[in-house]
């Protein structure tokens, strides 16, 4: 697997490649990412991954400085999984106006209004940061297919909108969430959990699964279900950000008419913010 650090080298290397499948990541790779590499191999002849901890998508009080950086282990995992190229740019390479501290002059993409809801409500600017870096990475890699994990359901939604609204000739594929045997969704942030918290962390998935079960049984009182799940989580010691049932095609709050649904949740266990979701058909 070739490691590339600059946009110029990436361009000249990819010039001769066709049918590129791309997996953007922030590193600290887990089995969920590796499953995306396998998916990429089914959809492209040249599999390119990127590792870039994007400062633009972190809020001032978030974990940018402490975000786990595990480059050597990540490269080994990508190579073992069959990736052909990994792009590992510096902040300056991605954001030419970065002065070592600030990204003030950086042009950004304004995501659709849904980006201000759910995770966007407590992480203002997050999806603008994601959309901007993904657009830049797409411009550099120029893939035919790009693969993202469904655990970040709202992120996938925003990226599909990016592709649709900017007419990008890229197919977006969402890979299923990979889970621990407990049901806990794999996430780089699970590494912040203590062993006790890790054993409790599947409660988030359990609460969402209970809602899916109730809706499938015909209970469409979404607000009651959401409030009761939030209450259960709070009683179990979580600081709940949101639990919300939405229509998958719009991400708007679900109505009785919607059949394709997704229940999404975000909550903090100690200081670790976890997210999860389950998409399902109501009947
Ligand atoms: O999901 C992630 O790891 C990041 O948000 C992404 C898509 C790589 C953009 O920085």
Short mmCIF file of C-alpha atoms and ligand atoms in Angstrom, two decimals:
data_model
loop_
_atom_site.label_atom_id
_atom_site.label_comp_id
_atom_site.label_asym_id
_atom_site.label_seq_id
_atom_site.Cartn_x
_atom_site.Cartn_y
_atom_site.Cartn_z
CA UNK A 1 0.00 0.00 0.00
CA UNK A 2 1.33 3.37 -1.02
CA UNK A 3 1.36 6.22 1.51
CA UNK A 4 0.88 9.68 0.02
CA UNK A 5 1.12 12.97 1.90
CA UNK A 6 0.68 15.69 -0.72
CA UNK A 7 -2.05 16.68 -3.13
CA UNK A 8 0.43 16.79 -6.04
CA UNK A 9 1.67 13.26 -5.48
CA UNK A 10 -1.89 12.04 -5.03
CA UNK A 11 -2.96 13.63 -8.33
CA UNK A 12 -0.06 12.22 -10.31
CA UNK A 13 -0.53 8.75 -8.82
CA UNK A 14 -4.28 8.66 -9.36
CA UNK A 15 -3.97 10.03 -12.90
CA UNK A 16 -3.36 6.55 -14.22
CA UNK A 17 -6.06 4.85 -12.12
CA UNK A 18 -9.66 4.29 -13.00
CA UNK A 19 -12.62 3.07 -10.99
CA UNK A 20 -11.54 4.50 -7.65
CA UNK A 21 -13.42 3.61 -4.47
CA UNK A 22 -12.69 6.03 -1.64
CA UNK A 23 -13.03 5.76 2.13
CA UNK A 24 -12.40 9.02 4.00
CA UNK A 25 -11.51 8.50 7.67
CA UNK A 26 -10.05 10.34 10.63
CA UNK A 27 -7.94 7.32 11.54
CA UNK A 28 -8.03 5.34 14.78
CA UNK A 29 -9.48 2.60 12.66
CA UNK A 30 -11.69 -0.15 14.02
CA UNK A 31 -13.50 -3.13 12.49
CA UNK A 32 -16.24 -0.80 11.21
CA UNK A 33 -13.73 1.01 8.99
CA UNK A 34 -12.19 -2.25 7.83
CA UNK A 35 -15.64 -3.47 6.76
CA UNK A 36 -15.85 -0.30 4.64
CA UNK A 37 -12.57 -1.25 2.95
CA UNK A 38 -14.04 -4.67 2.08
CA UNK A 39 -17.11 -2.93 0.67
CA UNK A 40 -14.88 -0.56 -1.32
CA UNK A 41 -13.07 -3.52 -2.86
CA UNK A 42 -16.40 -4.80 -4.19
CA UNK A 43 -17.10 -1.45 -5.86
CA UNK A 44 -13.75 -0.27 -7.23
CA UNK A 45 -10.49 -1.48 -8.71
CA UNK A 46 -8.34 1.01 -6.82
CA UNK A 47 -9.15 1.47 -3.14
CA UNK A 48 -8.02 4.78 -1.66
CA UNK A 49 -8.44 5.63 2.03
CA UNK A 50 -7.63 8.93 3.68
CA UNK A 51 -6.60 9.63 7.24
CA UNK A 52 -7.08 13.23 8.25
CA UNK A 53 -8.29 14.57 11.59
CA UNK A 54 -10.21 17.53 10.22
CA UNK A 55 -9.95 20.52 12.57
CA UNK A 56 -12.82 22.27 10.79
CA UNK A 57 -15.41 19.81 12.08
CA UNK A 58 -14.48 20.09 15.77
CA UNK A 59 -16.05 22.70 18.05
CA UNK A 60 -13.88 24.75 20.44
CA UNK A 61 -14.67 22.48 23.41
CA UNK A 62 -14.41 19.20 21.55
CA UNK A 63 -11.72 16.54 21.48
CA UNK A 64 -9.54 17.70 18.53
CA UNK A 65 -6.29 17.87 20.50
CA UNK A 66 -6.90 14.52 22.18
CA UNK A 67 -8.42 12.74 19.20
CA UNK A 68 -6.61 9.40 19.08
CA UNK A 69 -3.90 9.34 16.42
CA UNK A 70 -2.72 5.80 15.66
CA UNK A 71 -1.14 6.17 12.23
CA UNK A 72 1.13 3.10 12.12
CA UNK A 73 -1.57 0.73 13.37
CA UNK A 74 -4.07 2.31 10.96
CA UNK A 75 -1.76 1.88 7.95
CA UNK A 76 -1.15 -1.74 8.86
CA UNK A 77 -4.88 -2.42 9.13
CA UNK A 78 -5.59 -0.71 5.80
CA UNK A 79 -2.78 -2.61 4.05
CA UNK A 80 -3.96 -5.93 5.52
CA UNK A 81 -7.50 -5.16 4.38
CA UNK A 82 -6.28 -4.59 0.82
CA UNK A 83 -6.33 -0.80 0.41
CA UNK A 84 -4.05 0.33 -2.43
CA UNK A 85 -3.33 3.90 -1.36
CA UNK A 86 -3.65 5.90 1.84
CA UNK A 87 -3.67 9.69 1.66
CA UNK A 88 -2.37 11.32 4.86
CA UNK A 89 -2.30 15.08 4.31
CA UNK A 90 -1.17 17.68 6.82
CA UNK A 91 -3.56 20.45 7.92
CA UNK A 92 -1.60 22.91 5.76
CA UNK A 93 -1.94 20.59 2.74
CA UNK A 94 -5.70 20.52 3.13
CA UNK A 95 -6.17 24.14 4.20
CA UNK A 96 -3.56 26.35 2.49
CA UNK A 97 -4.50 29.38 4.61
CA UNK A 98 -3.88 27.56 7.89
CA UNK A 99 -1.42 29.71 9.84
CA UNK A 100 -0.47 27.07 12.37
CA UNK A 101 -3.39 27.98 14.60
CA UNK A 102 -6.36 29.37 12.69
CA UNK A 103 -8.38 28.42 9.63
CA UNK A 104 -10.00 31.86 9.41
CA UNK A 105 -9.78 32.43 5.66
CA UNK A 106 -10.99 28.97 4.73
CA UNK A 107 -13.98 28.90 2.39
CA UNK A 108 -16.64 26.53 3.67
CA UNK A 109 -19.72 24.81 2.40
CA UNK A 110 -23.06 25.68 3.96
CA UNK A 111 -24.87 22.41 4.51
CA UNK A 112 -28.68 22.07 4.23
CA UNK A 113 -30.78 23.23 7.19
CA UNK A 114 -31.18 19.68 8.53
CA UNK A 115 -27.50 19.97 9.51
CA UNK A 116 -28.57 22.30 12.32
CA UNK A 117 -30.75 19.59 13.89
CA UNK A 118 -29.89 16.35 15.72
CA UNK A 119 -26.07 16.30 16.12
CA UNK A 120 -25.83 19.72 14.50
CA UNK A 121 -27.86 21.31 17.30
CA UNK A 122 -25.19 20.59 19.89
CA UNK A 123 -22.27 20.72 17.42
CA UNK A 124 -22.75 23.97 15.49
CA UNK A 125 -20.54 24.13 12.42
CA UNK A 126 -19.76 20.41 12.55
CA UNK A 127 -21.47 19.47 9.29
CA UNK A 128 -20.12 22.54 7.50
CA UNK A 129 -16.68 21.24 8.47
CA UNK A 130 -17.51 17.72 7.31
CA UNK A 131 -19.04 18.86 4.01
CA UNK A 132 -16.06 21.13 3.32
CA UNK A 133 -13.38 18.54 3.94
CA UNK A 134 -15.29 15.84 2.07
CA UNK A 135 -15.70 18.16 -0.92
CA UNK A 136 -11.97 18.88 -0.86
CA UNK A 137 -11.11 15.19 -0.57
CA UNK A 138 -13.50 14.35 -3.41
CA UNK A 139 -11.81 17.01 -5.58
CA UNK A 140 -8.43 15.51 -4.82
CA UNK A 141 -9.26 11.82 -5.15
CA UNK A 142 -11.99 12.12 -7.81
CA UNK A 143 -13.48 8.73 -6.93
CA UNK A 144 -16.33 7.01 -8.74
CA UNK A 145 -17.60 5.61 -5.43
CA UNK A 146 -17.22 6.83 -1.85
CA UNK A 147 -18.04 4.74 1.19
CA UNK A 148 -19.19 6.02 4.58
CA UNK A 149 -20.35 4.26 7.73
CA UNK A 150 -24.07 4.30 8.49
CA UNK A 151 -23.35 4.90 12.16
CA UNK A 152 -22.99 8.54 11.16
CA UNK A 153 -26.41 8.52 9.53
CA UNK A 154 -26.85 12.30 9.50
CA UNK A 155 -23.36 12.69 8.03
CA UNK A 156 -24.23 10.29 5.19
CA UNK A 157 -27.40 12.29 4.59
CA UNK A 158 -25.47 15.57 4.38
CA UNK A 159 -22.87 14.04 2.04
CA UNK A 160 -25.58 12.65 -0.26
CA UNK A 161 -27.01 16.18 -0.38
CA UNK A 162 -23.54 17.56 -1.15
CA UNK A 163 -23.25 15.18 -4.09
CA UNK A 164 -26.79 15.90 -5.31
CA UNK A 165 -26.62 19.67 -5.00
CA UNK A 166 -23.13 20.07 -6.47
CA UNK A 167 -23.73 17.51 -9.24
CA UNK A 168 -20.76 15.42 -8.22
CA UNK A 169 -20.38 12.25 -10.32
CA UNK A 170 -19.82 10.10 -7.25
CA UNK A 171 -21.91 7.23 -5.94
CA UNK A 172 -22.27 7.30 -2.16
CA UNK A 173 -22.53 3.93 -0.46
CA UNK A 174 -23.37 3.57 3.22
CA UNK A 175 -21.84 0.56 4.97
CA UNK A 176 -23.73 -1.11 7.80
CA UNK A 177 -22.74 -0.31 11.36
CA UNK A 178 -20.45 -2.93 12.85
CA UNK A 179 -21.30 -3.75 16.46
CA UNK A 180 -19.67 -5.34 19.48
CA UNK A 181 -21.42 -8.55 20.64
CA UNK A 182 -23.21 -6.34 23.23
CA UNK A 183 -24.78 -4.27 20.44
CA UNK A 184 -22.50 -1.27 21.02
CA UNK A 185 -21.72 0.40 17.70
CA UNK A 186 -18.01 0.43 16.93
CA UNK A 187 -16.60 3.94 17.14
CA UNK A 188 -13.23 5.56 17.60
CA UNK A 189 -14.69 7.25 20.67
CA UNK A 190 -15.32 3.89 22.41
CA UNK A 191 -11.63 4.02 23.27
CA UNK A 192 -12.41 6.81 25.75
CA UNK A 193 -14.76 4.54 27.76
CA UNK A 194 -13.68 2.87 31.00
CA UNK A 195 -14.29 -0.91 31.12
CA UNK A 196 -17.44 -0.29 33.24
CA UNK A 197 -18.72 2.35 30.85
CA UNK A 198 -18.04 0.05 27.90
CA UNK A 199 -20.27 -2.60 29.44
CA UNK A 200 -23.01 0.01 29.95
CA UNK A 201 -22.63 1.67 26.55
CA UNK A 202 -24.86 -0.83 24.72
CA UNK A 203 -27.80 0.71 26.61
CA UNK A 204 -28.01 3.37 23.91
CA UNK A 205 -28.48 0.77 21.19
CA UNK A 206 -30.93 -1.14 23.40
CA UNK A 207 -33.12 1.95 23.87
CA UNK A 208 -33.18 2.57 20.11
CA UNK A 209 -33.96 -1.11 19.46
CA UNK A 210 -36.88 -0.89 21.93
CA UNK A 211 -38.32 2.00 19.92
CA UNK A 212 -37.96 0.04 16.67
CA UNK A 213 -39.78 -2.87 18.30
CA UNK A 214 -42.60 -0.63 19.57
CA UNK A 215 -43.06 1.10 16.19
CA UNK A 216 -43.10 -2.23 14.39
CA UNK A 217 -45.83 -3.32 16.83
CA UNK A 218 -47.88 -0.33 15.62
CA UNK A 219 -47.05 2.27 18.27
CA UNK A 220 -46.48 5.47 16.32
CA UNK A 221 -46.62 7.85 19.24
CA UNK A 222 -43.08 8.89 18.42
CA UNK A 223 -42.77 11.69 20.96
CA UNK A 224 -43.82 9.43 23.82
CA UNK A 225 -41.39 6.75 22.68
CA UNK A 226 -38.55 9.27 22.34
CA UNK A 227 -39.23 10.81 25.77
CA UNK A 228 -39.47 7.46 27.46
CA UNK A 229 -36.18 6.28 25.89
CA UNK A 230 -34.47 9.53 26.96
CA UNK A 231 -35.81 9.07 30.48
CA UNK A 232 -34.56 5.47 30.66
CA UNK A 233 -31.10 6.53 29.49
CA UNK A 234 -31.03 9.42 31.98
CA UNK A 235 -31.95 7.00 34.78
CA UNK A 236 -29.06 4.79 33.68
CA UNK A 237 -26.70 7.76 34.10
CA UNK A 238 -26.50 9.13 30.55
CA UNK A 239 -26.67 12.80 29.64
CA UNK A 240 -29.05 12.61 26.70
CA UNK A 241 -28.61 14.92 23.74
CA UNK A 242 -31.48 13.55 21.66
CA UNK A 243 -33.47 10.47 20.78
CA UNK A 244 -35.46 11.06 17.62
CA UNK A 245 -37.46 9.08 15.09
CA UNK A 246 -37.10 10.52 11.60
CA UNK A 247 -38.08 9.74 8.01
CA UNK A 248 -35.02 8.30 6.26
CA UNK A 249 -35.49 10.18 2.98
CA UNK A 250 -35.75 13.67 4.52
CA UNK A 251 -34.47 13.25 8.09
CA UNK A 252 -37.54 15.25 9.16
CA UNK A 253 -39.46 14.13 12.28
CA UNK A 254 -41.42 10.98 11.45
CA UNK A 255 -45.15 11.13 10.78
CA UNK A 256 -47.68 8.32 10.67
CA UNK A 257 -47.45 8.38 6.88
CA UNK A 258 -43.71 7.61 6.78
CA UNK A 259 -42.75 3.97 6.36
CA UNK A 260 -38.96 4.12 6.00
CA UNK A 261 -37.75 5.35 9.36
CA UNK A 262 -34.58 5.81 11.34
CA UNK A 263 -34.31 6.22 15.07
CA UNK A 264 -31.24 8.19 16.05
CA UNK A 265 -29.74 8.85 19.45
CA UNK A 266 -26.84 10.78 20.92
CA UNK A 267 -25.89 10.83 24.58
CA UNK A 268 -22.91 11.22 26.83
CA UNK A 269 -21.65 8.49 29.10
CA UNK A 270 -19.29 10.31 31.45
CA UNK A 271 -17.50 12.71 29.12
CA UNK A 272 -17.79 10.50 26.03
CA UNK A 273 -20.45 11.44 23.52
CA UNK A 274 -21.76 8.41 21.63
CA UNK A 275 -24.18 8.26 18.71
CA UNK A 276 -26.12 5.41 17.20
CA UNK A 277 -29.10 4.76 14.95
CA UNK A 278 -31.22 1.99 13.47
CA UNK A 279 -33.01 2.35 10.15
CA UNK A 280 -36.08 0.21 9.62
CA UNK A 281 -39.37 -0.17 7.85
CA UNK A 282 -42.39 0.72 10.02
CA UNK A 283 -44.56 -2.11 8.66
O1 LIG B 1 -16.66 10.17 9.62
C1 LIG B 1 -15.51 10.66 9.67
O2 LIG B 1 -14.54 10.00 10.07
C2 LIG B 1 -15.30 12.10 9.23
O3 LIG B 1 -16.40 12.89 9.56
C3 LIG B 1 -14.96 12.25 7.75
C4 LIG B 1 -16.09 11.78 6.85
C5 LIG B 1 -13.70 11.44 7.43
C6 LIG B 1 -14.68 13.71 7.42
O4 LIG B 1 -13.64 14.21 8.17
#
